[in-house]
GROMACS .gro file of C-alpha atoms in nm:
model
  254
    1MET     CA    1  -6.438  -0.065   9.992
    2THR     CA    2  -6.127  -0.154   9.794
    3VAL     CA    3  -5.824   0.071   9.752
    4THR     CA    4  -5.601   0.048   9.443
    5ASP     CA    5  -5.325   0.296   9.355
    6GLY     CA    6  -5.468   0.560   9.585
    7VAL     CA    7  -5.830   0.530   9.464
    8ALA     CA    8  -6.093   0.403   9.708
    9ASP     CA    9  -6.379   0.227   9.527
   10VAL     CA   10  -6.671   0.248   9.773
   11ARG     CA   11  -6.994   0.069   9.682
   12LEU     CA   12  -7.331   0.063   9.853
   13ASN     CA   13  -7.399  -0.309   9.872
   14ARG     CA   14  -7.762  -0.394   9.937
   15PRO     CA   15  -7.866  -0.460   9.578
   16ASP     CA   16  -8.167  -0.676   9.666
   17LYS     CA   17  -8.322  -0.364   9.825
   18LEU     CA   18  -8.195  -0.124   9.555
   19ASN     CA   19  -7.945  -0.006   9.817
   20ALA     CA   20  -8.217   0.126  10.049
   21ILE     CA   21  -8.042   0.249  10.362
   22ASP     CA   22  -8.128   0.098  10.699
   23GLU     CA   23  -7.971   0.189  11.034
   24ALA     CA   24  -7.690  -0.065  10.994
   25GLN     CA   25  -7.600   0.086  10.658
   26PHE     CA   26  -7.608   0.441  10.793
   27ARG     CA   27  -7.358   0.335  11.059
   28ALA     CA   28  -7.144   0.145  10.807
   29ILE     CA   29  -7.132   0.446  10.574
   30ALA     CA   30  -7.032   0.679  10.859
   31ASP     CA   31  -6.762   0.431  10.967
   32THR     CA   32  -6.631   0.409  10.609
   33ILE     CA   33  -6.606   0.788  10.589
   34ALA     CA   34  -6.413   0.792  10.919
   35ASN     CA   35  -6.183   0.517  10.790
   36ILE     CA   36  -6.105   0.710  10.471
   37ALA     CA   37  -6.046   1.033  10.665
   38ALA     CA   38  -5.783   0.861  10.880
   39ARG     CA   39  -5.586   0.711  10.590
   40ARG     CA   40  -5.300   0.881  10.408
   41ASP     CA   41  -5.283   0.633  10.120
   42ILE     CA   42  -5.622   0.733   9.976
   43ARG     CA   43  -5.606   1.020   9.727
   44CYS     CA   44  -5.952   1.004   9.570
   45VAL     CA   45  -6.283   0.824   9.633
   46VAL     CA   46  -6.542   0.687   9.390
   47LEU     CA   47  -6.884   0.628   9.546
   48SER     CA   48  -7.136   0.406   9.363
   49GLY     CA   49  -7.409   0.147   9.418
   50GLU     CA   50  -7.416  -0.223   9.334
   51GLY     CA   51  -7.700  -0.367   9.129
   52ARG     CA   52  -7.974  -0.169   8.955
   53ALA     CA   53  -7.954   0.154   9.154
   54PHE     CA   54  -7.729   0.398   9.332
   55SER     CA   55  -7.978   0.414   9.621
   56VAL     CA   56  -8.353   0.454   9.659
   57GLY     CA   57  -8.297   0.626   9.993
   58VAL     CA   58  -8.404   0.541  10.343
   59ASP     CA   59  -8.553   0.198  10.416
   60LEU     CA   60  -8.859   0.342  10.591
   61ASP     CA   61  -8.984   0.009  10.724
   62SER     CA   62  -8.658  -0.088  10.891
   63LEU     CA   63  -8.599   0.260  11.032
   64ALA     CA   64  -8.950   0.308  11.172
   65ASN     CA   65  -8.843   0.203  11.523
   66ALA     CA   66  -8.473   0.289  11.504
   67PRO     CA   67  -8.352   0.438  11.835
   68ALA     CA   68  -8.132   0.690  11.650
   69LEU     CA   69  -8.442   0.845  11.488
   70ARG     CA   70  -8.601   0.934  11.822
   71ASP     CA   71  -8.360   1.223  11.882
   72LEU     CA   72  -8.193   1.387  11.583
   73MET     CA   73  -8.041   1.673  11.779
   74PRO     CA   74  -7.715   1.518  11.912
   75ARG     CA   75  -7.422   1.617  11.689
   76THR     CA   76  -7.252   1.278  11.679
   77HIS     CA   77  -7.016   1.364  11.391
   78GLY     CA   78  -6.889   1.719  11.426
   79ALA     CA   79  -7.161   1.947  11.286
   80ALA     CA   80  -7.378   1.652  11.177
   81ASN     CA   81  -7.591   1.378  11.326
   82LEU     CA   82  -7.548   1.016  11.214
   83PHE     CA   83  -7.787   1.045  10.919
   84GLN     CA   84  -7.651   1.379  10.795
   85GLN     CA   85  -7.296   1.247  10.818
   86CYS     CA   86  -7.369   0.987  10.549
   87ALA     CA   87  -7.401   1.268  10.295
   88TRP     CA   88  -7.220   1.560  10.457
   89GLY     CA   89  -6.922   1.341  10.548
   90TRP     CA   90  -6.823   1.289  10.183
   91ARG     CA   91  -6.801   1.668  10.139
   92THR     CA   92  -6.584   1.710  10.447
   93LEU     CA   93  -6.337   1.433  10.360
   94PRO     CA   94  -5.986   1.572  10.294
   95VAL     CA   95  -5.973   1.415   9.946
   96PRO     CA   96  -6.194   1.453   9.635
   97VAL     CA   97  -6.502   1.232   9.613
   98ILE     CA   98  -6.666   1.137   9.281
   99ALA     CA   99  -7.015   0.983   9.269
  100ALA     CA  100  -7.107   0.738   8.992
  101VAL     CA  101  -7.486   0.729   8.977
  102HIS     CA  102  -7.726   0.504   8.788
  103GLY     CA  103  -8.077   0.365   8.820
  104TYR     CA  104  -8.232   0.556   9.108
  105ALA     CA  105  -8.107   0.824   9.347
  106PHE     CA  106  -8.396   0.908   9.577
  107GLY     CA  107  -8.414   1.093   9.907
  108ALA     CA  108  -8.113   1.008  10.122
  109GLY     CA  109  -7.954   0.842   9.818
  110CYS     CA  110  -7.982   1.165   9.622
  111GLN     CA  111  -7.838   1.359   9.914
  112MET     CA  112  -7.543   1.120   9.939
  113MET     CA  113  -7.478   1.183   9.570
  114LEU     CA  114  -7.482   1.557   9.642
  115GLY     CA  115  -7.213   1.509   9.906
  116ALA     CA  116  -6.963   1.419   9.633
  117ASP     CA  117  -6.743   1.689   9.482
  118ILE     CA  118  -6.811   1.566   9.127
  119ARG     CA  119  -7.104   1.356   9.001
  120PHE     CA  120  -7.123   1.129   8.693
  121CYS     CA  121  -7.475   1.018   8.608
  122ALA     CA  122  -7.635   0.794   8.347
  123PRO     CA  123  -7.885   0.992   8.134
  124ASP     CA  124  -8.178   0.769   8.231
  125THR     CA  125  -8.115   0.786   8.606
  126ASP     CA  126  -8.423   0.876   8.812
  127ILE     CA  127  -8.329   1.145   9.069
  128SER     CA  128  -8.538   1.310   9.338
  129VAL     CA  129  -8.508   1.479   9.675
  130MET     CA  130  -8.849   1.337   9.756
  131GLU     CA  131  -8.890   1.381  10.132
  132MET     CA  132  -9.176   1.628  10.080
  133ARG     CA  133  -9.384   1.338   9.942
  134TRP     CA  134  -9.365   1.174  10.286
  135GLY     CA  135  -9.445   1.493  10.475
  136LEU     CA  136  -9.080   1.553  10.558
  137ILE     CA  137  -8.794   1.785  10.467
  138PRO     CA  138  -8.460   1.666  10.326
  139ASP     CA  139  -8.270   1.593  10.648
  140VAL     CA  140  -7.961   1.407  10.525
  141ALA     CA  141  -7.778   1.739  10.476
  142GLY     CA  142  -7.961   1.796  10.147
  143THR     CA  143  -8.040   2.162  10.199
  144ALA     CA  144  -7.683   2.245  10.298
  145LEU     CA  145  -7.541   2.052  10.003
  146LEU     CA  146  -7.780   2.200   9.747
  147ARG     CA  147  -7.711   2.560   9.847
  148GLY     CA  148  -7.472   2.710   9.594
  149LEU     CA  149  -7.508   2.407   9.366
  150VAL     CA  150  -7.821   2.518   9.183
  151ARG     CA  151  -7.999   2.851   9.140
  152GLU     CA  152  -8.200   2.944   9.452
  153ASP     CA  153  -8.541   2.929   9.286
  154ARG     CA  154  -8.451   2.589   9.140
  155LEU     CA  155  -8.341   2.473   9.486
  156ARG     CA  156  -8.681   2.568   9.623
  157GLU     CA  157  -8.860   2.387   9.340
  158ILE     CA  158  -8.654   2.071   9.394
  159ILE     CA  159  -8.742   2.062   9.765
  160PHE     CA  160  -9.100   2.193   9.755
  161THR     CA  161  -9.222   1.964   9.476
  162GLY     CA  162  -9.022   1.643   9.531
  163ARG     CA  163  -9.008   1.629   9.152
  164ARG     CA  164  -8.830   1.340   8.980
  165TYR     CA  165  -8.560   1.440   8.730
  166THR     CA  166  -8.391   1.230   8.466
  167GLY     CA  167  -8.014   1.227   8.461
  168THR     CA  168  -8.026   1.451   8.156
  169GLU     CA  169  -8.252   1.704   8.331
  170ALA     CA  170  -8.032   1.690   8.642
  171PHE     CA  171  -7.729   1.768   8.428
  172GLU     CA  172  -7.906   2.061   8.263
  173ILE     CA  173  -7.988   2.228   8.597
  174GLY     CA  174  -7.652   2.153   8.761
  175LEU     CA  175  -7.742   1.872   8.999
  176VAL     CA  176  -7.484   1.648   8.831
  177THR     CA  177  -7.152   1.735   8.669
  178HIS     CA  178  -7.138   1.493   8.375
  179GLN     CA  179  -7.369   1.260   8.186
  180ALA     CA  180  -7.207   0.926   8.107
  181ALA     CA  181  -7.329   0.598   7.958
  182ALA     CA  182  -7.088   0.419   8.195
  183PRO     CA  183  -7.070   0.648   8.500
  184HIS     CA  184  -6.856   0.418   8.715
  185ALA     CA  185  -6.593   0.372   8.444
  186GLU     CA  186  -6.581   0.746   8.378
  187ALA     CA  187  -6.560   0.825   8.749
  188MET     CA  188  -6.277   0.577   8.800
  189ALA     CA  189  -6.083   0.724   8.506
  190MET     CA  190  -6.107   1.072   8.656
  191ALA     CA  191  -6.020   0.940   9.004
  192ARG     CA  192  -5.703   0.776   8.871
  193ALA     CA  193  -5.600   1.106   8.709
  194ILE     CA  194  -5.662   1.290   9.036
  195ALA     CA  195  -5.466   1.025   9.229
  196ASP     CA  196  -5.167   1.092   9.004
  197SER     CA  197  -5.151   1.454   9.123
  198SER     CA  198  -4.979   1.580   9.437
  199PRO     CA  199  -5.188   1.467   9.735
  200ASP     CA  200  -5.067   1.772   9.930
  201ALA     CA  201  -5.199   2.011   9.665
  202MET     CA  202  -5.524   1.818   9.625
  203ARG     CA  203  -5.597   1.824   9.998
  204ALA     CA  204  -5.511   2.195  10.015
  205ALA     CA  205  -5.745   2.266   9.724
  206LYS     CA  206  -6.031   2.080   9.894
  207ARG     CA  207  -5.974   2.269  10.220
  208LEU     CA  208  -6.001   2.598  10.032
  209LEU     CA  209  -6.308   2.490   9.837
  210ASN     CA  210  -6.477   2.375  10.158
  211LEU     CA  211  -6.447   2.717  10.323
  212PRO     CA  212  -6.786   2.881  10.383
  213TRP     CA  213  -6.926   3.072  10.086
  214ALA     CA  214  -6.979   3.370  10.315
  215ILE     CA  215  -6.607   3.406  10.390
  216SER     CA  216  -6.474   3.750  10.301
  217ASP     CA  217  -6.250   3.794   9.998
  218GLY     CA  218  -5.967   3.902  10.225
  219ASP     CA  219  -5.994   3.593  10.446
  220LEU     CA  220  -6.010   3.366  10.140
  221LEU     CA  221  -5.702   3.528   9.985
  222LEU     CA  222  -5.517   3.490  10.315
  223ALA     CA  223  -5.616   3.122  10.341
  224GLU     CA  224  -5.495   3.069   9.984
  225SER     CA  225  -5.158   3.224  10.070
  226ARG     CA  226  -5.122   3.007  10.381
  227GLU     CA  227  -5.187   2.690  10.184
  228GLN     CA  228  -4.952   2.791   9.903
  229GLU     CA  229  -4.670   2.883  10.141
  230VAL     CA  230  -4.677   2.531  10.286
  231LEU     CA  231  -4.698   2.369   9.942
  232LEU     CA  232  -4.402   2.567   9.809
  233ALA     CA  233  -4.186   2.419  10.085
  234SER     CA  234  -4.315   2.062  10.041
  235ASP     CA  235  -4.128   1.759   9.910
  236ASN     CA  236  -4.410   1.686   9.666
  237HIS     CA  237  -4.381   2.031   9.507
  238ALA     CA  238  -4.005   1.977   9.467
  239GLU     CA  239  -4.074   1.637   9.310
  240ALA     CA  240  -4.324   1.792   9.066
  241VAL     CA  241  -4.061   2.045   8.957
  242ARG     CA  242  -3.792   1.777   8.920
  243ALA     CA  243  -4.026   1.553   8.721
  244GLY     CA  244  -4.120   1.840   8.491
  245ARG     CA  245  -3.756   1.920   8.432
  246ASP     CA  246  -3.672   1.554   8.368
  247LYS     CA  247  -3.980   1.500   8.147
  248ARG     CA  248  -4.106   1.205   8.355
  249ALA     CA  249  -4.408   1.124   8.567
  250PRO     CA  250  -4.372   1.248   8.926
  251ILE     CA  251  -4.363   1.004   9.215
  252PHE     CA  252  -4.550   1.167   9.503
  253LYS     CA  253  -4.541   1.069   9.870
  254ASN     CA  254  -4.867   1.010  10.057
   0.00000   0.00000   0.00000
């Protein structure tokens, strides 16, 4: 991970294995998420993969005898276990996360992509939640992340069939946000624009967007008012107003 001007550029870095995820990588990803969550200087994250793929998912051979796989029930990271945290954790970070996806996004790799708030994808990317092919269910938070993202019957098709989608098909059904010939460059451009906004407002917006879909309208409106009341009294809001009045770019505090 490198951090420049508030943007964390996080890259899966096992290109010789098409970024297949072994136990060491699962732990490294969870540690990276914790590191980002604790930092105030990071305003946006771009998640991508080195080499020819975003990630082909779990390295089944290396994980066959992993001690952590023998008991998935302990909640080691809040609501999630270690493996779920590597996808769910991106969604729960206090700052926006953008995935830049190319090559392959299979299984756990696909679910990590789904953990991002926004997803850029090359049109020829090969995407699949393919656990059903191995006699499994998506267990890296995939079901939780897909709910509300695609139509319910489409969600069932994606999981039941393990079908492989091109980036273009994934865009058409809502699995990804944007098609891009250069997904990392596009993601970084958006991340820089986000990092130029008030970090207080951006974090407040993500908290609101992360509230459960089942929350009542009244509770959501009340949460919105609470967030806005704090923002209205913040130094960064005052700076945004001053900058607008002075016709200059605002200088926000972390």
